[in-house]
């Protein structure tokens, strides 16, 4: 990327000042922050509910959505959201199962849907004809050229999703941790699951506008996975997740500005680094406790697990 | 080094009137096979589809489609890494696929769909792929859009851009995979259907697992060149899912899956020939997905008819076909099919 201004100088203040003197960078940071908060919160529930494969599929689906929107001349944002929400509804129709032949059939369905969606993306790109540079952007993320209008849309959708999530948080958590007891206590488990998939679709669509359709996982899964290594307390790990997501996004945007490589690479690398640090730290703490108590390792790591 | 075609089908420029001979299907077919790159595509494509259909059936049977998903991401990164460092693309492709497949084999049954750790790792590997793509693109930025094209080709496949030599190599590799698969097919199916019983009867379950994953890695590598890294998942999952719905007998389903894959390949290539704006990968996957949908509909109709008929014996409240007793005992079934897969 060639900048009109100077490149990186070893003066952080100047660098940050230089970065924020450009309007598109300010917009990128605004959009990135919105997306990070949303991805952190929704991703935390997703990891807890063990629906990361569904999240991945929803994210991938946003690629044909955007490609179709560009081909038809509609705004790409509409394509992102439309495709992800439709896919969320489709996935919600497939009943979840965890064992036996029904499970293998379910995974075949998801795999087929995912590959077919990507093939449709390839078709739309081919129909539109030659915009390969922006294709890389769709797949691996770009932070250039985010308009004020897009930031506004991202913000409004994020506020809506977070509001719904805030209202549903307690019953959703209950339904996730123990579905049977929740159902017995008249919590609408099935409806909650459908609503959550739609929220997840919205979140995946938002994230893929920054990290690209293929790297959504890095902002949805990695902060939550790292936070759940750090603490087992639900509220605490939710807060840590959001903070980690914000840090990852800011760092990535900052570094990507001064380098030629795509922002998706930095998001996934910083996210992965945080996860590795968190996991290693937890292992070390476990060792330490085991040595203190002198016998077998404590059952220290009691993450909130869901069926 | 491979010469890359554009993402759009090279036929766009090559043909003046692709529908010329279409009134007579035989003349049309002769026209089609006249083009050397289509001949290469058919030869390589059939062999690749055969291998993918066979291996994919076991992938679906073991419920490890997620592994295929992860493999497709790794395939992309491997190929792009090789390009970025200036080695032959296939070295990186096969190397990455086989190493990763062995890792997944070491993880065993823990490698299921919702594993956050595996998801985290392969998201990062894909991020590395984006980095290599960008390194390759910037290194090549002088020579037009070659870099961008390479990335797109790895993602979405170049079956119509294969030279006769490459097509032959791919076909041979795919046939070797098929041969090896047939050799281990019987015990592998047994081990996949019921690991505990197979282990108790002296089947080397672990060794078979590793052998299977190596075959899966090679298949992923070779299929990446045909349908692309992102879409190979469909070639593994769709025919296998369809055949699993249509029959419960493992050996029949295995070969049915291979058949569906090969037919999808042929139909997809023909579609791409008739309508040059359609990328061949899309044609292939569209047909495979269509077959899967038909299989779902057929099964639903069949279930519906079974439900309306007075039930001969009491069954559970939802007599779905997919939830009926799943494990046909391995040995009996193998003997019933007369050792079809044994050599």
XYZ file of C-alpha atoms in Angstrom:
650
model
C 0.000 0.000 0.000
C 1.442 3.344 -0.889
C 0.658 6.197 1.436
C 0.649 9.828 0.604
C 2.290 10.479 3.971
C 5.530 9.071 5.347
C 5.833 5.459 6.367
C 6.542 4.119 9.817
C 8.930 6.192 11.925
C 10.127 5.099 15.329
C 7.923 7.528 17.154
C 4.633 6.108 18.223
C 2.980 9.467 18.820
C 3.798 10.700 15.341
C 2.736 7.424 13.791
C -0.641 7.443 15.476
C -1.100 11.097 14.636
C -0.249 10.407 11.012
C -2.614 7.463 10.890
C -5.555 9.374 12.302
C -5.021 12.321 10.005
C -6.492 10.194 7.251
C -10.242 9.986 7.193
C -10.436 6.427 5.925
C -8.245 5.241 8.794
C -10.515 6.959 11.315
C -13.461 5.215 9.713
C -11.590 1.913 9.712
C -10.986 2.243 13.444
C -14.603 3.166 14.110
C -15.867 0.228 12.075
C -13.264 -2.077 13.586
C -14.222 -1.148 17.140
C -17.924 -1.681 16.488
C -17.250 -5.023 14.872
C -14.866 -6.122 17.634
C -17.366 -5.464 20.433
C -20.112 -7.272 18.547
C -17.903 -10.191 17.520
C -16.579 -10.564 21.049
C -20.015 -10.706 22.650
C -21.672 -12.961 20.070
C -18.552 -15.098 19.662
C -18.446 -15.732 23.390
C -21.905 -17.263 23.279
C -21.032 -19.136 20.096
C -18.007 -20.820 21.666
C -20.060 -21.601 24.769
C -22.805 -23.144 22.631
C -20.254 -25.061 20.547
C -21.650 -23.722 17.290
C -18.405 -22.674 15.686
C -18.952 -24.763 12.566
C -22.267 -22.990 12.056
C -20.543 -19.651 12.610
C -17.912 -20.543 10.040
C -20.554 -21.500 7.486
C -22.541 -18.300 8.097
C -19.391 -16.294 7.563
C -18.450 -18.091 4.371
C -21.958 -17.533 3.016
C -21.479 -13.782 3.223
C -19.006 -14.064 0.333
C -21.539 -15.150 -2.319
C -23.934 -12.621 -0.784
C -21.532 -9.773 -1.333
C -20.481 -11.050 -4.756
C -24.116 -11.324 -5.855
C -24.861 -7.841 -4.544
C -21.941 -6.373 -6.470
C -22.944 -8.263 -9.597
C -26.528 -6.986 -9.321
C -25.373 -3.489 -8.486
C -26.893 -3.440 -4.995
C -24.811 -2.333 -2.030
C -22.454 -5.030 -0.799
C -23.588 -4.458 2.786
C -27.101 -5.562 1.884
C -25.643 -8.689 0.293
C -23.598 -9.535 3.375
C -26.548 -9.286 5.748
C -29.130 -10.830 3.446
C -27.088 -13.946 2.691
C -26.009 -14.503 6.283
C -29.521 -14.155 7.691
C -30.986 -16.500 5.070
C -28.256 -19.041 5.791
C -28.923 -18.724 9.524
C -32.567 -19.588 8.937
C -31.587 -22.579 6.782
C -29.188 -23.898 9.417
C -31.839 -23.379 12.100
C -34.075 -25.811 10.205
C -31.511 -28.611 10.416
C -31.933 -30.237 13.811
C -28.807 -30.506 15.907
C -27.548 -33.896 16.860
C -24.346 -35.016 18.403
C -23.905 -38.678 17.697
C -24.419 -41.531 15.287
C -25.590 -41.464 11.754
C -27.725 -38.346 12.092
C -24.584 -36.474 13.088
C -22.634 -37.637 10.066
C -25.576 -36.667 7.878
C -25.765 -33.225 9.512
C -22.095 -32.566 8.893
C -22.537 -33.651 5.274
C -25.348 -31.098 4.922
C -23.264 -28.281 6.371
C -20.273 -29.196 4.222
C -22.407 -29.289 1.081
C -24.091 -25.974 1.878
C -20.748 -24.334 2.525
C -19.070 -25.590 -0.641
C -22.105 -24.767 -2.764
C -22.260 -21.255 -1.338
C -18.621 -20.714 -2.217
C -19.213 -22.104 -5.702
C -22.067 -19.616 -6.116
C -19.640 -16.900 -5.070
C -17.254 -18.020 -7.803
C -20.140 -17.978 -10.285
C -21.198 -14.436 -9.381
C -17.617 -13.222 -9.578
C -17.314 -14.827 -12.989
C -20.618 -13.338 -14.156
C -19.576 -9.899 -12.993
C -16.265 -10.324 -14.773
C -12.796 -9.337 -13.648
C -12.509 -7.567 -10.351
C -9.946 -9.909 -8.941
C -8.321 -7.342 -6.711
C -11.518 -6.673 -4.849
C -12.163 -10.423 -4.761
C -9.124 -10.778 -2.523
C -10.632 -8.040 -0.397
C -13.911 -9.923 -0.098
C -12.133 -13.088 0.950
C -9.296 -11.821 3.101
C -10.457 -8.440 4.289
C -9.824 -4.836 3.590
C -10.110 -1.718 5.660
C -9.849 0.735 2.819
C -12.735 2.840 1.684
C -15.183 2.333 4.517
C -17.644 5.179 4.129
C -19.424 7.119 6.874
C -22.655 5.500 5.777
C -21.205 2.031 6.213
C -19.949 2.884 9.689
C -23.435 4.092 10.544
C -25.010 0.868 9.238
C -22.512 -1.270 11.125
C -23.183 0.719 14.278
C -26.967 0.515 14.030
C -26.941 -3.228 13.366
C -24.470 -3.775 16.191
C -26.622 -1.797 18.639
C -29.682 -3.782 17.580
C -27.953 -7.148 17.911
C -26.378 -6.256 21.243
C -29.717 -5.007 22.583
C -31.444 -8.261 21.670
C -28.523 -10.228 23.061
C -28.660 -8.193 26.271
C -32.345 -8.935 26.762
C -31.863 -12.624 25.982
C -28.523 -13.072 27.736
C -29.774 -14.725 30.927
C -32.245 -17.225 29.418
C -29.802 -17.909 26.568
C -27.035 -18.668 29.026
C -29.362 -20.900 31.006
C -30.534 -22.719 27.876
C -26.938 -23.184 26.764
C -25.565 -24.516 30.021
C -28.408 -26.907 30.702
C -30.987 -27.201 27.952
C -33.095 -29.862 29.675
C -33.522 -28.017 32.960
C -34.156 -24.787 31.076
C -36.854 -26.435 28.973
C -38.424 -27.868 32.113
C -38.555 -24.381 33.569
C -40.423 -23.092 30.506
C -37.492 -21.366 28.817
C -38.224 -21.436 25.043
C -35.007 -23.272 24.151
C -35.795 -23.821 20.481
C -36.856 -20.224 19.795
C -33.770 -18.943 21.598
C -31.588 -21.130 19.424
C -33.141 -19.764 16.220
C -32.840 -16.154 17.393
C -29.244 -16.726 18.378
C -28.409 -18.122 14.942
C -29.849 -14.985 13.346
C -27.793 -12.802 15.690
C -24.770 -14.910 14.805
C -25.499 -14.400 11.111
C -25.615 -10.616 11.596
C -22.377 -10.690 13.556
C -20.652 -12.868 10.957
C -21.798 -10.510 8.203
C -20.378 -7.522 10.088
C -17.071 -9.183 10.858
C -16.567 -10.369 7.300
C -16.624 -6.760 6.122
C -13.381 -6.189 8.021
C -11.580 -9.533 8.056
C -12.978 -10.944 4.828
C -15.342 -13.900 4.539
C -12.701 -16.548 5.108
C -11.151 -15.109 8.265
C -14.244 -14.284 10.317
C -13.328 -17.137 12.607
C -10.348 -15.214 13.865
C -12.464 -12.488 15.459
C -15.429 -14.646 16.452
C -13.627 -17.605 17.979
C -10.140 -16.623 19.045
C -10.889 -13.923 21.677
C -13.584 -16.077 23.265
C -11.379 -19.158 23.226
C -8.546 -17.205 24.843
C -10.815 -15.642 27.485
C -12.274 -18.982 28.456
C -8.745 -20.185 29.089
C -8.134 -17.242 31.413
C -11.176 -17.422 33.631
C -14.141 -19.686 34.240
C -16.412 -16.948 35.546
C -18.995 -16.139 32.859
C -19.334 -12.363 33.252
C -15.597 -11.892 33.658
C -14.707 -13.961 30.602
C -17.320 -12.115 28.526
C -15.712 -8.798 29.433
C -12.221 -10.142 28.743
C -13.423 -11.449 25.363
C -14.655 -8.028 24.286
C -11.448 -6.356 25.482
C -9.272 -8.898 23.675
C -11.286 -8.476 20.476
C -10.837 -4.707 20.652
C -7.097 -4.985 21.284
C -6.668 -7.455 18.418
C -8.569 -5.221 16.001
C -6.769 -2.014 16.939
C -3.343 -3.654 16.808
C -4.124 -5.258 13.457
C -5.440 -2.084 11.862
C -2.436 -0.151 13.165
C 0.095 -2.662 11.901
C -1.720 -3.244 8.611
C -1.610 0.482 7.915
C 2.180 0.437 7.938
C 2.620 -2.788 5.997
C 1.663 -4.202 2.652
C -0.018 -7.336 3.938
C -3.778 -7.848 4.318
C -5.460 -6.950 7.593
C -7.028 -10.412 7.858
C -3.590 -11.927 8.280
C -2.814 -9.672 11.240
C -6.197 -10.227 12.883
C -5.792 -13.982 12.745
C -2.155 -13.884 13.836
C -2.690 -11.602 16.843
C -5.763 -13.599 17.817
C -3.874 -16.844 17.581
C -0.954 -15.411 19.555
C -3.315 -14.362 22.349
C -4.884 -17.774 22.408
C -1.479 -19.459 22.608
C -0.368 -17.130 25.416
C -3.586 -17.741 27.347
C -3.409 -21.513 26.917
C 0.266 -21.669 27.892
C -0.387 -19.450 30.889
C -3.179 -21.671 32.070
C -1.003 -24.746 31.702
C 1.754 -23.093 33.715
C -0.690 -22.087 36.455
C -2.045 -25.617 36.561
C 1.472 -27.015 36.945
C 2.193 -24.552 39.700
C -0.932 -25.486 41.623
C -0.222 -29.170 41.159
C 3.255 -28.741 42.577
C 1.920 -26.729 45.532
C -0.611 -29.340 46.488
C 1.968 -32.027 45.956
C -0.187 -34.643 44.326
C -2.219 -35.101 41.184
C -3.088 -31.995 39.150
C -6.095 -30.164 40.482
C -9.254 -30.095 38.414
C -8.440 -26.447 38.101
C -9.645 -25.709 34.646
C -13.389 -25.875 35.037
C -14.662 -23.933 32.089
C -18.353 -23.464 31.821
C -19.130 -26.339 29.575
C -22.270 -26.849 27.626
C -23.619 -29.907 26.045
C 5.292 -24.241 -12.933
C 1.664 -24.326 -13.874
C 0.285 -21.926 -16.410
C -2.833 -20.404 -15.030
C -5.977 -19.708 -16.928
C -8.307 -16.996 -15.790
C -11.054 -17.805 -13.321
C -13.552 -17.525 -16.125
C -13.599 -20.446 -18.398
C -11.038 -20.285 -21.216
C -13.700 -21.479 -23.612
C -15.084 -17.945 -23.697
C -12.593 -16.974 -26.331
C -11.984 -20.386 -27.808
C -15.429 -21.104 -29.130
C -17.497 -19.224 -31.597
C -20.692 -21.206 -31.205
C -20.576 -23.807 -28.477
C -24.173 -24.774 -29.083
C -23.518 -25.525 -32.758
C -23.786 -29.265 -32.585
C -26.154 -29.383 -29.665
C -29.157 -30.572 -31.660
C -27.500 -33.913 -32.114
C -25.989 -34.932 -28.780
C -23.413 -37.246 -30.362
C -22.101 -34.604 -32.727
C -22.085 -32.184 -29.808
C -20.099 -34.600 -27.710
C -17.617 -35.170 -30.516
C -17.189 -31.404 -30.801
C -16.605 -31.162 -27.107
C -13.981 -33.879 -26.940
C -12.199 -32.316 -29.906
C -10.794 -29.684 -27.599
C -7.594 -31.021 -26.047
C -8.070 -29.154 -22.757
C -11.561 -30.574 -22.373
C -10.175 -34.052 -23.018
C -7.563 -33.464 -20.322
C -10.244 -32.119 -18.012
C -12.428 -35.179 -18.538
C -9.569 -37.635 -17.976
C -8.208 -35.938 -14.866
C -11.645 -34.969 -13.580
C -13.067 -38.499 -13.763
C -10.149 -39.994 -11.849
C -10.183 -37.215 -9.233
C -13.928 -37.521 -8.773
C -13.610 -41.285 -8.382
C -11.021 -40.900 -5.636
C -12.916 -38.067 -3.943
C -16.190 -39.992 -4.008
C -14.635 -43.058 -2.383
C -12.598 -41.214 0.234
C -15.430 -38.761 0.874
C -17.811 -41.563 1.768
C -15.576 -42.640 4.625
C -15.124 -38.997 5.674
C -18.893 -38.599 5.972
C -19.290 -42.006 7.587
C -16.840 -41.006 10.308
C -18.573 -37.634 10.717
C -15.338 -35.792 9.967
C -16.457 -33.340 7.321
C -14.954 -30.650 9.500
C -11.559 -32.233 8.866
C -12.183 -31.820 5.164
C -13.067 -28.188 5.796
C -9.826 -27.637 7.697
C -7.868 -29.490 4.991
C -9.227 -27.222 2.283
C -7.901 -24.191 4.145
C -4.539 -25.859 4.631
C -4.380 -26.788 0.953
C -4.743 -23.135 0.030
C -1.986 -22.049 2.383
C 0.357 -24.835 1.258
C -0.040 -24.004 -2.411
C 0.380 -20.277 -1.874
C 3.408 -20.804 0.380
C 5.081 -22.813 -2.372
C 4.293 -20.083 -4.909
C 5.553 -17.342 -2.586
C 8.855 -19.158 -2.067
C 9.109 -19.985 -5.763
C 8.847 -23.778 -5.526
C 6.501 -25.959 -7.532
C 2.962 -25.455 -6.299
C 2.317 -29.172 -5.914
C 5.161 -29.657 -3.450
C 3.544 -27.214 -1.066
C 0.056 -28.455 -1.764
C 0.694 -32.145 -1.128
C 3.171 -31.454 1.670
C 0.775 -29.263 3.630
C -2.214 -31.550 3.050
C -0.418 -34.728 4.106
C 1.222 -33.190 7.184
C -2.057 -31.694 8.327
C -3.964 -34.912 7.613
C -1.479 -36.828 9.766
C -1.991 -34.281 12.557
C -5.748 -34.764 12.368
C -5.251 -38.526 12.407
C -3.174 -38.163 15.566
C -6.031 -36.228 17.166
C -8.396 -39.047 16.241
C -12.040 -38.770 17.166
C -11.439 -35.553 19.068
C -11.293 -33.777 15.709
C -15.021 -33.091 15.585
C -16.922 -30.158 14.239
C -17.167 -27.944 17.247
C -13.635 -28.025 18.407
C -12.588 -24.471 19.081
C -8.905 -25.339 19.170
C -8.852 -26.809 15.673
C -10.970 -23.931 14.433
C -8.542 -21.448 15.951
C -5.545 -23.197 14.418
C -6.936 -23.476 10.924
C -8.223 -19.916 10.921
C -4.675 -18.844 11.633
C -3.282 -21.127 8.917
C -5.694 -19.522 6.474
C -4.492 -16.117 7.644
C -0.969 -17.238 6.771
C -2.328 -18.203 3.357
C -3.576 -14.643 2.905
C -0.075 -13.442 3.790
C 1.574 -15.735 1.231
C -0.952 -14.676 -1.394
C -0.075 -11.085 -0.734
C 3.690 -11.786 -0.804
C 3.275 -13.593 -4.102
C 1.075 -10.852 -5.537
C 3.414 -8.030 -4.593
C 6.464 -9.942 -5.813
C 4.756 -10.387 -9.159
C 3.074 -7.017 -9.378
C 5.224 -6.076 -12.364
C 3.806 -8.811 -14.536
C 0.153 -7.906 -14.605
C -2.421 -9.716 -12.501
C -0.668 -13.081 -12.503
C -0.373 -13.141 -8.714
C -4.021 -12.425 -8.075
C -4.989 -15.040 -10.636
C -2.867 -17.688 -8.967
C -4.620 -17.153 -5.660
C -8.031 -17.281 -7.288
C -7.073 -20.417 -9.182
C -5.972 -22.221 -6.062
C -9.211 -21.230 -4.340
C -11.606 -22.039 -7.154
C -9.776 -24.546 -9.346
C -8.374 -24.682 -12.852
C -9.585 -27.917 -14.323
C -9.838 -26.421 -17.797
C -6.330 -25.020 -17.562
C -4.570 -28.353 -17.078
C -1.993 -29.293 -19.684
C -2.144 -32.891 -20.983
C 0.936 -33.772 -18.935
C -0.512 -32.366 -15.724
C -3.814 -34.050 -16.404
C -2.015 -37.358 -16.791
C -0.089 -36.883 -13.536
C -3.265 -35.959 -11.678
C -5.094 -38.919 -13.129
C -2.307 -41.294 -12.119
C -2.163 -39.871 -8.583
C -5.935 -40.136 -8.236
C -5.930 -43.697 -9.559
C -3.183 -44.634 -7.092
C -5.337 -43.246 -4.270
C -8.282 -45.250 -5.572
C -6.183 -48.418 -5.758
C -4.812 -47.984 -2.258
C -8.292 -47.240 -0.990
C -9.682 -50.423 -2.518
C -6.908 -52.411 -0.842
C -7.707 -51.076 2.633
C -11.411 -50.481 1.926
C -12.933 -53.466 3.690
C -11.142 -53.232 7.031
C -11.380 -49.433 6.860
C -15.160 -49.494 6.543
C -15.336 -52.008 9.374
C -13.156 -49.824 11.578
C -15.148 -46.702 10.687
C -18.499 -48.315 11.389
C -17.578 -49.867 14.693
C -14.142 -49.085 15.973
C -14.416 -51.095 19.176
C -15.588 -54.323 17.546
C -13.076 -53.970 14.715
C -10.275 -53.457 17.230
C -11.410 -56.480 19.201
C -11.311 -58.601 16.059
C -7.714 -57.675 15.406
C -8.193 -54.990 12.759
C -5.298 -52.508 13.079
C -7.593 -49.534 13.704
C -4.915 -46.921 14.356
C -2.753 -47.812 11.370
C -5.824 -47.810 9.149
C -6.737 -44.363 10.495
C -3.334 -42.972 9.536
C -3.432 -44.613 6.103
C -6.902 -43.195 5.510
C -5.867 -39.686 6.456
C -2.828 -39.824 4.174
C -5.147 -40.847 1.326
C -7.485 -38.000 2.296
C -4.571 -35.551 2.222
C -3.464 -36.678 -1.237
C -7.062 -36.529 -2.482
C -7.389 -32.995 -1.130
C -4.190 -32.034 -2.912
C -5.225 -33.442 -6.250
C -8.817 -32.186 -5.973
C -7.598 -28.676 -5.200
C -6.198 -28.507 -8.708
C -9.523 -29.551 -10.190
C -12.246 -27.812 -8.210
C -10.165 -25.563 -5.977
C -9.309 -25.541 -2.300
C -12.551 -23.958 -1.163
C -14.812 -26.292 -3.086
C -13.168 -29.668 -2.592
C -15.268 -30.003 0.552
C -18.337 -30.245 -1.655
C -16.813 -32.978 -3.798
C -16.076 -34.932 -0.613
C -19.358 -34.303 1.208
C -22.174 -34.001 -1.329
C -21.949 -37.332 -3.218
C -21.244 -39.201 0.007
C -24.123 -37.535 1.829
C -26.493 -38.369 -1.024
C -25.451 -42.004 -1.274
C -25.666 -42.399 2.501
C -29.266 -41.236 2.341
C -30.142 -43.578 -0.509
C -28.793 -46.838 0.869
C -27.738 -48.190 4.246
C -25.417 -50.864 2.875
C -21.856 -49.596 3.201
C -20.327 -51.120 0.090
C -23.187 -50.146 -2.167
C -23.131 -46.639 -0.729
C -19.366 -46.436 -1.213
C -19.534 -47.129 -4.940
C -22.725 -45.134 -5.350
C -20.897 -42.168 -3.871
C -18.028 -42.622 -6.332
C -20.531 -42.901 -9.185
C -22.371 -39.721 -8.184
C -19.067 -37.860 -7.947
C -17.954 -38.970 -11.411
C -21.315 -38.173 -12.994
C -21.319 -34.740 -11.315
C -17.882 -34.123 -12.752
C -18.989 -35.045 -16.286
C -22.220 -33.085 -16.074
C -20.467 -30.087 -14.573
C -17.824 -30.032 -17.286
C -20.501 -30.341 -19.967
C -22.427 -27.472 -18.377
C -19.304 -25.344 -18.386
C -18.793 -26.232 -22.056
C -22.344 -25.330 -23.026
C -22.430 -22.081 -21.047
C -18.953 -20.575 -21.068
C -19.679 -17.946 -18.405
C -20.176 -20.681 -15.812
C -16.931 -21.599 -14.044
C -16.466 -25.398 -14.271
C -16.135 -25.678 -10.482
C -19.569 -24.155 -10.084
C -21.037 -26.548 -12.650
C -19.578 -29.581 -10.886
C -20.716 -28.503 -7.436
C -24.126 -27.407 -8.641
C -24.766 -30.858 -10.087
C -23.445 -32.570 -6.944
C -25.635 -30.387 -4.723
C -28.598 -31.019 -7.011
C -28.118 -34.780 -6.682
C -27.974 -34.370 -2.915
C -31.247 -32.414 -2.927
C -32.900 -35.076 -5.074
C -31.686 -37.725 -2.638
C -33.206 -35.785 0.262
C -36.525 -35.447 -1.570
C -36.604 -39.116 -2.559
C -35.898 -40.161 1.014
C -38.581 -37.826 2.344
C -41.187 -39.203 -0.079
C -40.231 -42.732 0.838
C -40.526 -41.945 4.550
C -43.870 -40.310 3.988
C -45.205 -43.380 2.220
C -43.872 -45.608 4.964
C -45.604 -43.474 7.564
C -48.967 -43.619 5.816
C -48.839 -47.363 5.546
C -50.047 -49.074 8.772
C -46.927 -49.861 10.711
C -46.212 -53.593 10.843
C -44.552 -53.337 14.226
C -44.285 -50.670 16.876
C -41.487 -48.282 16.183
C -40.333 -45.159 17.895
C -42.532 -42.108 17.515
C -40.458 -40.707 14.677
C -39.624 -43.484 12.255
C -37.092 -41.457 10.311
C -34.924 -43.448 8.035
C -31.792 -41.783 9.276
C -32.425 -42.700 12.880
C -33.167 -46.343 12.400
C -30.624 -48.786 13.811
C -27.491 -47.397 12.300
C -24.832 -49.997 12.574
C -25.281 -52.896 10.236
C -22.782 -55.252 11.804
C -19.617 -55.006 9.770
C -18.756 -58.618 8.985
C -22.260 -59.692 7.990
C -22.647 -56.814 5.680
C -19.263 -57.296 4.122
C -20.039 -60.929 3.450
C -23.404 -59.975 1.978
C -21.750 -57.716 -0.567
C -19.477 -60.560 -1.428
C -16.199 -58.833 -0.604
C -16.786 -56.260 -3.281
C -14.067 -54.006 -1.995
C -11.562 -56.723 -1.172
C -8.825 -57.661 -3.518
